[in-house]
mmCIF file of C-alpha atoms and ligand atoms in Angstrom:
data_model
loop_
_atom_site.group_PDB
_atom_site.id
_atom_site.type_symbol
_atom_site.label_atom_id
_atom_site.label_comp_id
_atom_site.label_asym_id
_atom_site.label_seq_id
_atom_site.Cartn_x
_atom_site.Cartn_y
_atom_site.Cartn_z
ATOM 1 C CA MET A 1 -31.007 53.534 74.702
ATOM 2 C CA LEU A 2 -30.122 52.877 71.618
ATOM 3 C CA CYS A 3 -27.802 49.282 70.933
ATOM 4 C CA LEU A 4 -26.258 48.756 67.378
ATOM 5 C CA GLY A 5 -25.533 44.872 67.090
ATOM 6 C CA ILE A 6 -23.021 43.927 64.833
ATOM 7 C CA GLU A 7 -23.201 39.516 64.135
ATOM 8 C CA SER A 8 -20.637 38.285 61.850
ATOM 9 C CA THR A 9 -19.383 35.000 63.670
ATOM 10 C CA ALA A 10 -19.982 32.561 60.299
ATOM 11 C CA HIS A 11 -22.185 33.043 57.739
ATOM 12 C CA THR A 12 -24.401 35.820 58.054
ATOM 13 C CA PHE A 13 -23.636 39.511 58.389
ATOM 14 C CA GLY A 14 -26.208 41.139 60.389
ATOM 15 C CA CYS A 15 -26.458 44.299 62.158
ATOM 16 C CA ALA A 16 -29.461 45.412 64.524
ATOM 17 C CA VAL A 17 -30.662 48.246 66.977
ATOM 18 C CA VAL A 18 -32.717 47.493 69.808
ATOM 19 C CA ASP A 19 -33.667 49.540 72.797
ATOM 20 C CA LYS A 20 -33.450 49.567 76.333
ATOM 21 C CA THR A 21 -37.417 48.474 76.430
ATOM 22 C CA SER A 22 -36.795 45.003 74.708
ATOM 23 C CA ARG A 23 -37.894 47.094 71.114
ATOM 24 C CA VAL A 24 -35.857 45.240 68.178
ATOM 25 C CA LEU A 25 -36.664 48.219 66.243
ATOM 26 C CA ALA A 26 -34.406 47.137 62.552
ATOM 27 C CA ASP A 27 -32.912 43.821 62.596
ATOM 28 C CA ALA A 28 -30.950 43.358 58.862
ATOM 29 C CA ARG A 29 -29.087 40.282 57.911
ATOM 30 C CA ASP A 30 -27.292 39.340 54.671
ATOM 31 C CA VAL A 31 -26.414 35.665 54.454
ATOM 32 C CA TYR A 32 -23.343 33.890 52.450
ATOM 33 C CA ARG A 33 -24.936 30.935 50.782
ATOM 34 C CA ALA A 34 -22.302 28.234 50.138
ATOM 35 C CA PRO A 35 -21.954 26.632 46.489
ATOM 36 C CA GLU A 36 -24.628 22.953 46.758
ATOM 37 C CA GLY A 37 -22.960 20.642 48.026
ATOM 38 C CA LYS A 38 -20.205 22.222 50.297
ATOM 39 C CA GLY A 39 -19.771 23.984 53.182
ATOM 40 C CA ILE A 40 -18.601 27.302 54.531
ATOM 41 C CA HIS A 41 -15.105 28.556 53.207
ATOM 42 C CA PRO A 42 -14.162 30.857 56.009
ATOM 43 C CA ARG A 43 -12.303 33.274 53.244
ATOM 44 C CA GLU A 44 -15.257 33.249 51.041
ATOM 45 C CA ALA A 45 -18.046 34.044 53.572
ATOM 46 C CA SER A 46 -15.743 36.893 55.308
ATOM 47 C CA ARG A 47 -15.861 38.090 51.654
ATOM 48 C CA HIS A 48 -19.377 38.517 51.402
ATOM 49 C CA HIS A 49 -19.126 39.765 54.693
ATOM 50 C CA ILE A 50 -16.992 43.008 53.341
ATOM 51 C CA GLU A 51 -19.171 43.305 50.556
ATOM 52 C CA ALA A 52 -22.653 43.417 52.453
ATOM 53 C CA SER A 53 -22.112 45.002 55.747
ATOM 54 C CA ALA A 54 -22.046 48.801 54.041
ATOM 55 C CA ASP A 55 -25.716 48.236 52.926
ATOM 56 C CA VAL A 56 -26.773 45.660 55.809
ATOM 57 C CA LEU A 57 -25.927 48.565 58.015
ATOM 58 C CA LYS A 58 -27.764 50.895 56.700
ATOM 59 C CA GLN A 59 -30.641 48.946 55.886
ATOM 60 C CA ALA A 60 -30.769 48.723 59.885
ATOM 61 C CA LEU A 61 -30.254 52.466 60.156
ATOM 62 C CA GLU A 62 -32.790 53.385 58.011
ATOM 63 C CA SER A 63 -35.401 50.757 59.452
ATOM 64 C CA ALA A 64 -34.668 51.871 62.758
ATOM 65 C CA GLY A 65 -35.472 55.829 61.866
ATOM 66 C CA ALA A 66 -32.226 56.191 63.424
ATOM 67 C CA SER A 67 -28.513 57.800 62.082
ATOM 68 C CA MET A 68 -25.260 57.164 63.863
ATOM 69 C CA LYS A 69 -25.189 59.991 66.322
ATOM 70 C CA ASP A 70 -28.605 58.352 67.908
ATOM 71 C CA VAL A 71 -26.646 55.060 68.701
ATOM 72 C CA ASP A 72 -25.660 54.899 72.144
ATOM 73 C CA ILE A 73 -23.857 51.787 72.385
ATOM 74 C CA ILE A 74 -22.004 49.298 69.902
ATOM 75 C CA GLY A 75 -21.700 45.693 70.138
ATOM 76 C CA TYR A 76 -20.409 43.140 68.052
ATOM 77 C CA SER A 77 -19.691 39.679 68.003
ATOM 78 C CA ALA A 78 -16.467 38.610 69.370
ATOM 79 C CA GLY A 79 -16.148 34.775 69.281
ATOM 80 C CA PRO A 80 -16.417 31.972 69.079
ATOM 81 C CA GLY A 81 -16.297 32.147 65.769
ATOM 82 C CA LEU A 82 -14.667 31.740 62.031
ATOM 83 C CA GLY A 83 -11.724 34.108 62.120
ATOM 84 C CA PRO A 84 -11.820 35.779 58.952
ATOM 85 C CA CYS A 85 -15.610 36.430 59.000
ATOM 86 C CA LEU A 86 -14.938 37.796 62.758
ATOM 87 C CA ARG A 87 -12.473 39.992 62.124
ATOM 88 C CA VAL A 88 -14.840 42.188 59.592
ATOM 89 C CA GLY A 89 -17.802 42.606 61.379
ATOM 90 C CA ALA A 90 -14.464 43.831 64.458
ATOM 91 C CA VAL A 91 -13.463 46.119 61.455
ATOM 92 C CA VAL A 92 -17.293 47.465 61.058
ATOM 93 C CA ALA A 93 -17.685 47.990 64.607
ATOM 94 C CA ARG A 94 -14.287 49.466 65.159
ATOM 95 C CA THR A 95 -14.202 51.718 62.721
ATOM 96 C CA LEU A 96 -18.077 53.187 63.834
ATOM 97 C CA ALA A 97 -16.676 53.478 67.740
ATOM 98 C CA GLY A 98 -13.597 55.078 66.901
ATOM 99 C CA TYR A 99 -15.248 57.523 63.521
ATOM 100 C CA HIS A 100 -18.565 58.386 65.985
ATOM 101 C CA LYS A 101 -16.522 57.888 69.365
ATOM 102 C CA LYS A 102 -19.353 55.526 70.894
ATOM 103 C CA PRO A 103 -18.741 52.626 73.451
ATOM 104 C CA LEU A 104 -17.711 49.546 71.998
ATOM 105 C CA VAL A 105 -19.079 46.315 73.662
ATOM 106 C CA PRO A 106 -17.437 42.473 72.923
ATOM 107 C CA VAL A 107 -20.052 39.966 72.829
ATOM 108 C CA ASN A 108 -19.599 36.477 73.239
ATOM 109 C CA HIS A 109 -22.219 34.947 70.333
ATOM 110 C CA ALA A 110 -23.616 32.467 72.105
ATOM 111 C CA LEU A 111 -24.380 34.459 74.951
ATOM 112 C CA GLY A 112 -26.179 36.148 72.843
ATOM 113 C CA HIS A 113 -28.254 33.448 71.062
ATOM 114 C CA ILE A 114 -29.377 32.850 74.879
ATOM 115 C CA GLU A 115 -29.783 36.069 75.959
ATOM 116 C CA LEU A 116 -32.433 37.120 72.691
ATOM 117 C CA GLY A 117 -34.032 33.969 73.044
ATOM 118 C CA ALA A 118 -34.878 34.750 76.664
ATOM 119 C CA MET A 119 -35.920 38.158 75.963
ATOM 120 C CA LEU A 120 -38.360 37.226 73.342
ATOM 121 C CA THR A 121 -39.863 34.019 75.473
ATOM 122 C CA GLY A 122 -39.666 35.641 78.687
ATOM 123 C CA ALA A 123 -38.311 32.996 80.310
ATOM 124 C CA ARG A 124 -36.268 33.882 83.163
ATOM 125 C CA ASP A 125 -33.872 31.190 84.111
ATOM 126 C CA PRO A 126 -34.250 28.527 81.950
ATOM 127 C CA LEU A 127 -32.281 25.074 81.226
ATOM 128 C CA VAL A 128 -30.535 26.018 77.544
ATOM 129 C CA LEU A 129 -30.428 23.898 74.834
ATOM 130 C CA LEU A 130 -27.874 25.843 72.164
ATOM 131 C CA VAL A 131 -28.388 23.666 69.148
ATOM 132 C CA SER A 132 -26.590 25.556 65.799
ATOM 133 C CA GLY A 133 -24.075 24.979 63.287
ATOM 134 C CA GLY A 134 -21.416 26.190 65.968
ATOM 135 C CA HIS A 135 -22.643 24.794 69.212
ATOM 136 C CA THR A 136 -24.421 21.977 70.354
ATOM 137 C CA MET A 137 -24.623 22.441 74.373
ATOM 138 C CA ILE A 138 -26.464 22.420 77.701
ATOM 139 C CA LEU A 139 -26.668 25.060 79.879
ATOM 140 C CA ALA A 140 -27.952 26.226 83.159
ATOM 141 C CA PHE A 141 -26.587 29.961 84.829
ATOM 142 C CA SER A 142 -25.094 29.302 88.570
ATOM 143 C CA TYR A 143 -22.960 31.849 89.733
ATOM 144 C CA GLY A 144 -22.278 34.212 87.733
ATOM 145 C CA ARG A 145 -22.234 32.362 84.695
ATOM 146 C CA TRP A 146 -23.587 29.903 82.272
ATOM 147 C CA ARG A 147 -22.320 26.338 83.285
ATOM 148 C CA VAL A 148 -22.391 23.475 80.720
ATOM 149 C CA PHE A 149 -24.343 20.485 82.011
ATOM 150 C CA GLY A 150 -23.523 18.457 78.608
ATOM 151 C CA GLU A 151 -22.231 18.983 75.074
ATOM 152 C CA THR A 152 -20.877 17.630 72.209
ATOM 153 C CA LEU A 153 -18.077 15.975 72.111
ATOM 154 C CA ASP A 154 -16.848 16.089 68.284
ATOM 155 C CA ILE A 155 -19.398 17.662 66.114
ATOM 156 C CA THR A 156 -22.118 19.548 66.270
ATOM 157 C CA VAL A 157 -25.921 18.496 65.720
ATOM 158 C CA GLY A 158 -26.143 21.699 62.592
ATOM 159 C CA GLN A 159 -22.429 20.203 61.436
ATOM 160 C CA LEU A 160 -24.313 16.538 61.771
ATOM 161 C CA LEU A 161 -27.425 17.536 59.711
ATOM 162 C CA ASP A 162 -24.825 19.914 57.421
ATOM 163 C CA GLN A 163 -22.440 17.353 56.435
ATOM 164 C CA PHE A 164 -25.120 14.586 56.303
ATOM 165 C CA GLY A 165 -27.031 17.193 53.514
ATOM 166 C CA ARG A 166 -23.791 18.168 51.514
ATOM 167 C CA ALA A 167 -23.096 13.906 51.492
ATOM 168 C CA MET A 168 -26.973 13.771 49.792
ATOM 169 C CA GLY A 169 -25.739 16.781 47.412
ATOM 170 C CA PHE A 170 -28.132 19.166 49.044
ATOM 171 C CA ALA A 171 -27.478 22.909 49.635
ATOM 172 C CA SER A 172 -26.181 23.949 52.895
ATOM 173 C CA PRO A 173 -27.474 24.509 55.738
ATOM 174 C CA CYS A 174 -29.550 21.280 55.104
ATOM 175 C CA GLY A 175 -31.259 21.101 58.151
ATOM 176 C CA SER A 176 -35.046 22.410 56.775
ATOM 177 C CA ARG A 177 -34.588 20.057 54.024
ATOM 178 C CA ILE A 178 -33.761 17.236 56.030
ATOM 179 C CA GLU A 179 -36.884 18.117 58.268
ATOM 180 C CA GLU A 180 -39.062 18.145 55.050
ATOM 181 C CA LEU A 181 -37.351 14.433 54.254
ATOM 182 C CA ALA A 182 -37.839 12.842 56.996
ATOM 183 C CA GLY A 183 -41.886 13.862 57.520
ATOM 184 C CA GLN A 184 -42.332 11.808 54.428
ATOM 185 C CA SER A 185 -41.297 8.468 56.413
ATOM 186 C CA GLY A 186 -41.398 6.871 59.019
ATOM 187 C CA GLU A 187 -39.249 3.869 58.818
ATOM 188 C CA TYR A 188 -36.455 3.948 61.430
ATOM 189 C CA THR A 189 -33.577 2.131 61.003
ATOM 190 C CA GLN A 190 -31.218 1.926 63.968
ATOM 191 C CA LEU A 191 -28.218 4.482 64.146
ATOM 192 C CA PRO A 192 -25.255 4.531 67.250
ATOM 193 C CA TYR A 193 -27.043 6.320 69.427
ATOM 194 C CA VAL A 194 -23.875 7.960 71.782
ATOM 195 C CA VAL A 195 -24.816 9.715 74.800
ATOM 196 C CA LYS A 196 -21.157 9.496 76.935
ATOM 197 C CA GLY A 197 -22.228 10.993 81.062
ATOM 198 C CA ASN A 198 -24.252 13.562 80.058
ATOM 199 C CA ASP A 199 -22.376 15.030 76.736
ATOM 200 C CA VAL A 200 -23.058 13.116 73.147
ATOM 201 C CA SER A 201 -21.267 12.373 70.321
ATOM 202 C CA PHE A 202 -22.516 12.566 66.447
ATOM 203 C CA SER A 203 -19.723 11.504 64.187
ATOM 204 C CA GLY A 204 -20.245 7.640 64.243
ATOM 205 C CA LEU A 205 -23.745 8.693 63.705
ATOM 206 C CA LEU A 206 -23.212 11.145 60.843
ATOM 207 C CA THR A 207 -20.672 7.958 58.894
ATOM 208 C CA ALA A 208 -23.357 5.385 59.783
ATOM 209 C CA ALA A 209 -26.064 7.260 58.248
ATOM 210 C CA ILE A 210 -24.299 8.101 55.238
ATOM 211 C CA ARG A 211 -23.084 4.806 54.594
ATOM 212 C CA LEU A 212 -26.853 3.742 55.450
ATOM 213 C CA ALA A 213 -28.367 5.941 52.723
ATOM 214 C CA GLU A 214 -26.095 3.951 49.689
ATOM 215 C CA LYS A 215 -28.753 1.290 50.203
ATOM 216 C CA SER A 216 -32.353 3.023 51.877
ATOM 217 C CA ASP A 217 -34.311 5.181 50.068
ATOM 218 C CA VAL A 218 -33.191 9.038 51.807
ATOM 219 C CA PRO A 219 -36.246 10.250 53.285
ATOM 220 C CA SER A 220 -36.310 6.970 55.642
ATOM 221 C CA VAL A 221 -32.226 7.969 56.377
ATOM 222 C CA CYS A 222 -33.324 11.453 56.853
ATOM 223 C CA TYR A 223 -36.048 10.249 59.540
ATOM 224 C CA SER A 224 -33.396 7.648 61.511
ATOM 225 C CA LEU A 225 -30.998 10.210 61.602
ATOM 226 C CA GLN A 226 -33.261 13.542 63.081
ATOM 227 C CA GLU A 227 -35.049 10.697 65.561
ATOM 228 C CA THR A 228 -31.406 9.256 66.806
ATOM 229 C CA SER A 229 -29.893 12.594 66.992
ATOM 230 C CA PHE A 230 -32.961 14.032 68.900
ATOM 231 C CA ALA A 231 -33.639 11.266 71.597
ATOM 232 C CA MET A 232 -30.304 11.641 72.222
ATOM 233 C CA LEU A 233 -30.472 15.208 72.827
ATOM 234 C CA ALA A 234 -33.335 15.035 74.576
ATOM 235 C CA GLU A 235 -32.155 12.487 77.159
ATOM 236 C CA ALA A 236 -29.160 14.641 77.853
ATOM 237 C CA VAL A 237 -31.567 17.662 78.250
ATOM 238 C CA GLU A 238 -34.302 15.356 80.953
ATOM 239 C CA ARG A 239 -31.130 14.300 82.547
ATOM 240 C CA ALA A 240 -30.158 17.995 82.865
ATOM 241 C CA LEU A 241 -33.562 18.924 84.432
ATOM 242 C CA SER A 242 -33.682 16.528 86.475
ATOM 243 C CA PHE A 243 -30.114 17.196 87.934
ATOM 244 C CA THR A 244 -30.251 21.237 87.980
ATOM 245 C CA GLY A 245 -34.552 21.483 89.138
ATOM 246 C CA LYS A 246 -34.721 23.938 86.761
ATOM 247 C CA LYS A 247 -38.661 24.513 85.969
ATOM 248 C CA GLU A 248 -37.964 26.009 82.699
ATOM 249 C CA MET A 249 -36.198 24.914 79.507
ATOM 250 C CA MET A 250 -35.205 26.991 76.432
ATOM 251 C CA ILE A 251 -33.946 25.796 73.524
ATOM 252 C CA VAL A 252 -32.157 28.665 70.716
ATOM 253 C CA GLY A 253 -29.774 28.427 67.563
ATOM 254 C CA GLY A 254 -30.833 27.696 63.913
ATOM 255 C CA VAL A 255 -31.501 23.653 64.814
ATOM 256 C CA SER A 256 -34.655 24.667 67.273
ATOM 257 C CA ALA A 257 -36.419 25.161 64.133
ATOM 258 C CA ASN A 258 -36.560 21.648 64.315
ATOM 259 C CA ARG A 259 -40.523 20.678 64.751
ATOM 260 C CA ARG A 260 -39.269 17.018 65.385
ATOM 261 C CA LEU A 261 -36.744 17.884 68.449
ATOM 262 C CA ALA A 262 -39.342 20.714 69.952
ATOM 263 C CA ALA A 263 -42.297 18.323 70.296
ATOM 264 C CA MET A 264 -39.263 15.726 71.918
ATOM 265 C CA LEU A 265 -38.024 18.383 74.116
ATOM 266 C CA ALA A 266 -42.012 19.593 75.333
ATOM 267 C CA SER A 267 -42.144 16.003 76.294
ATOM 268 C CA ALA A 268 -39.385 15.633 78.103
ATOM 269 C CA CYS A 269 -40.305 19.265 79.889
ATOM 270 C CA GLU A 270 -43.478 17.801 80.658
ATOM 271 C CA ARG A 271 -42.300 14.831 82.538
ATOM 272 C CA GLN A 272 -39.762 17.268 84.522
ATOM 273 C CA GLU A 273 -42.827 19.494 84.663
ATOM 274 C CA SER A 274 -41.189 21.922 83.536
ATOM 275 C CA ARG A 275 -42.105 25.127 81.184
ATOM 276 C CA PHE A 276 -40.897 24.812 77.497
ATOM 277 C CA TYR A 277 -39.994 27.471 75.533
ATOM 278 C CA ALA A 278 -38.511 28.083 71.859
ATOM 279 C CA CYS A 279 -36.583 31.003 70.461
ATOM 280 C CA PRO A 280 -39.425 32.062 67.695
ATOM 281 C CA ILE A 281 -37.684 30.692 64.031
ATOM 282 C CA LYS A 282 -36.528 34.474 62.997
ATOM 283 C CA PHE A 283 -34.728 35.286 65.847
ATOM 284 C CA ALA A 284 -33.368 31.630 65.920
ATOM 285 C CA GLY A 285 -30.480 31.293 63.957
ATOM 286 C CA ASP A 286 -27.440 34.414 63.848
ATOM 287 C CA ASN A 287 -28.936 37.723 63.794
ATOM 288 C CA GLY A 288 -27.108 40.957 65.323
ATOM 289 C CA ALA A 289 -30.195 41.771 67.533
ATOM 290 C CA GLN A 290 -28.727 38.550 69.810
ATOM 291 C CA ILE A 291 -25.533 40.914 69.689
ATOM 292 C CA ALA A 292 -27.524 44.120 69.886
ATOM 293 C CA TRP A 293 -29.566 43.409 72.968
ATOM 294 C CA THR A 294 -26.671 41.452 75.063
ATOM 295 C CA ALA A 295 -24.071 44.028 74.641
ATOM 296 C CA LEU A 296 -26.949 46.613 76.043
ATOM 297 C CA LEU A 297 -27.694 44.707 78.957
ATOM 298 C CA ASP A 298 -24.121 44.076 79.654
ATOM 299 C CA TYR A 299 -23.169 47.597 78.903
ATOM 300 C CA SER A 300 -26.018 49.025 81.947
ATOM 301 C CA ALA A 301 -25.248 46.104 84.440
ATOM 302 C CA THR A 302 -21.147 47.149 84.296
ATOM 303 C CA LYS A 303 -20.358 50.243 81.843
ATOM 304 C CA ASN A 304 -17.413 47.986 80.945
ATOM 305 C CA LYS A 305 -16.680 49.057 77.122
ATOM 306 C CA VAL A 306 -12.729 48.133 75.427
ATOM 307 C CA ALA A 307 -10.725 50.810 73.714
ATOM 308 C CA VAL A 308 -10.940 50.774 69.770
ATOM 309 C CA LYS A 309 -7.109 49.421 69.966
ATOM 310 C CA ASP A 310 -7.673 46.347 72.243
ATOM 311 C CA ALA A 311 -11.191 45.206 70.339
ATOM 312 C CA SER A 312 -9.955 41.954 69.414
ATOM 313 C CA VAL A 313 -11.798 38.489 68.413
ATOM 314 C CA THR A 314 -11.380 35.303 69.672
ATOM 315 C CA GLN A 315 -12.234 32.381 67.770
ATOM 316 C CA SER A 316 -12.725 29.429 70.146
ATOM 317 C CA TRP A 317 -14.481 31.633 72.941
ATOM 318 C CA ARG A 318 -16.112 28.982 75.316
ATOM 319 C CA LEU A 319 -19.460 30.580 77.022
ATOM 320 C CA ASP A 320 -18.286 29.242 80.734
ATOM 321 C CA THR A 321 -15.337 31.382 80.614
ATOM 322 C CA VAL A 322 -17.490 34.628 80.622
ATOM 323 C CA ASP A 323 -18.496 36.289 83.835
ATOM 324 C CA VAL A 324 -22.529 37.473 83.860
ATOM 325 C CA ALA A 325 -22.867 40.680 85.884
ATOM 326 C CA TRP A 326 -27.050 41.270 84.701
ATOM 327 C CA ARG A 327 -28.222 37.790 86.268
ATOM 328 C CA GLY A 328 -29.166 36.987 89.663
HETATM 329 P P1 AMP B 401 -26.845 29.315 63.292
HETATM 330 O O1 AMP B 401 -25.589 28.612 63.382
HETATM 331 O O2 AMP B 401 -27.546 29.404 64.862
HETATM 332 O O3 AMP B 401 -26.927 29.974 61.898
HETATM 333 O O4 AMP B 401 -27.678 27.342 62.834
HETATM 334 C C1 AMP B 401 -27.820 27.097 61.528
HETATM 335 C C2 AMP B 401 -28.066 25.545 61.527
HETATM 336 O O5 AMP B 401 -28.998 25.184 61.680
HETATM 337 C C3 AMP B 401 -27.217 24.689 60.480
HETATM 338 O O6 AMP B 401 -26.804 23.688 60.500
HETATM 339 C C4 AMP B 401 -28.927 24.186 59.939
HETATM 340 O O7 AMP B 401 -28.914 23.043 59.051
HETATM 341 C C5 AMP B 401 -29.648 24.039 61.339
HETATM 342 N N1 AMP B 401 -31.393 24.536 60.613
HETATM 343 C C6 AMP B 401 -31.897 25.524 60.283
HETATM 344 N N2 AMP B 401 -33.327 25.105 59.802
HETATM 345 C C7 AMP B 401 -33.403 23.694 60.330
HETATM 346 C C8 AMP B 401 -34.311 22.551 60.738
HETATM 347 N N3 AMP B 401 -35.744 23.147 60.185
HETATM 348 N N4 AMP B 401 -34.010 21.573 61.315
HETATM 349 C C9 AMP B 401 -32.945 21.163 61.617
HETATM 350 N N5 AMP B 401 -31.987 22.389 62.001
HETATM 351 C C10 AMP B 401 -32.121 23.224 60.898
HETATM 352 MG MG1 MG B 402 -24.731 30.786 65.997
#
């Protein structure tokens, strides 16, 4: 059984083909790059997706050695995400499903990050830290849904890094540049550390870091920013591990590429006697494989599909409202 997955929530237009034995047969992507110092402009990104879609789809099918006739299911990212970007993926998915008469499965993007991470790492029942441009959430599976055990009260950790980086004039996304600069310094300056209950807040930290950069060297601010924000996340994760008693912990989303964050989480896991898993970097950010794999799991378990005329998108579709039939 082959599933074609289409991802278009934000900067990435991706198409991937997976089969039911967990093989990613093809993963093609094209990423919208915002002008230097600027964030994603939804209309510009959606224009990028429209222009990239035909080539990305062709590439995915060619490298999978498949044609649309061989595809059994089509999954698409139906939210959460940027409306104009989501609509491009949905239009492509609806067109293909309608024309080729294939079942169409809407997928929650956050669920896609988790299910692909679990498939690739072998984690079975982890506490999850989902850290990306669009999410900062601590989740564990309980009674049919991924439940939230902590999240950001304002901006995500990806937005914290990208907005700080853009204020420094870096090209977006800025996380890897900040990581590189932080590695050149070991000088810590105290910044606002805000954990409320098991939730985190980053907006005060962002303002303080930008102010600090007016009088300190940028590498030391990058170091202090990483140390503060990642320690907040590690504290919330450690408390959630202790509370839920989960024996596995998995990090997914674009920010999981950061080695310092992974090291802090690995020591929290060691203290809580949990096994630490990180999604492989290649699949940490947005991609079509996360959508294809989740659509395949969903369709195999439920046979749920949507009619082409009802295949919509939802900009703010919370993961903890999604029923998950394939997890015990
Ligand atoms: P996603 O939304 O899942 O595609 O993730 C994109 C986010 O990951 C952006 O905010 C990037 O700045 C961030 N990111 C990518 N690489 C790194 C890194 N090495 N360290 C921290 N953040 C990163
Ligand atoms: Mg994402």
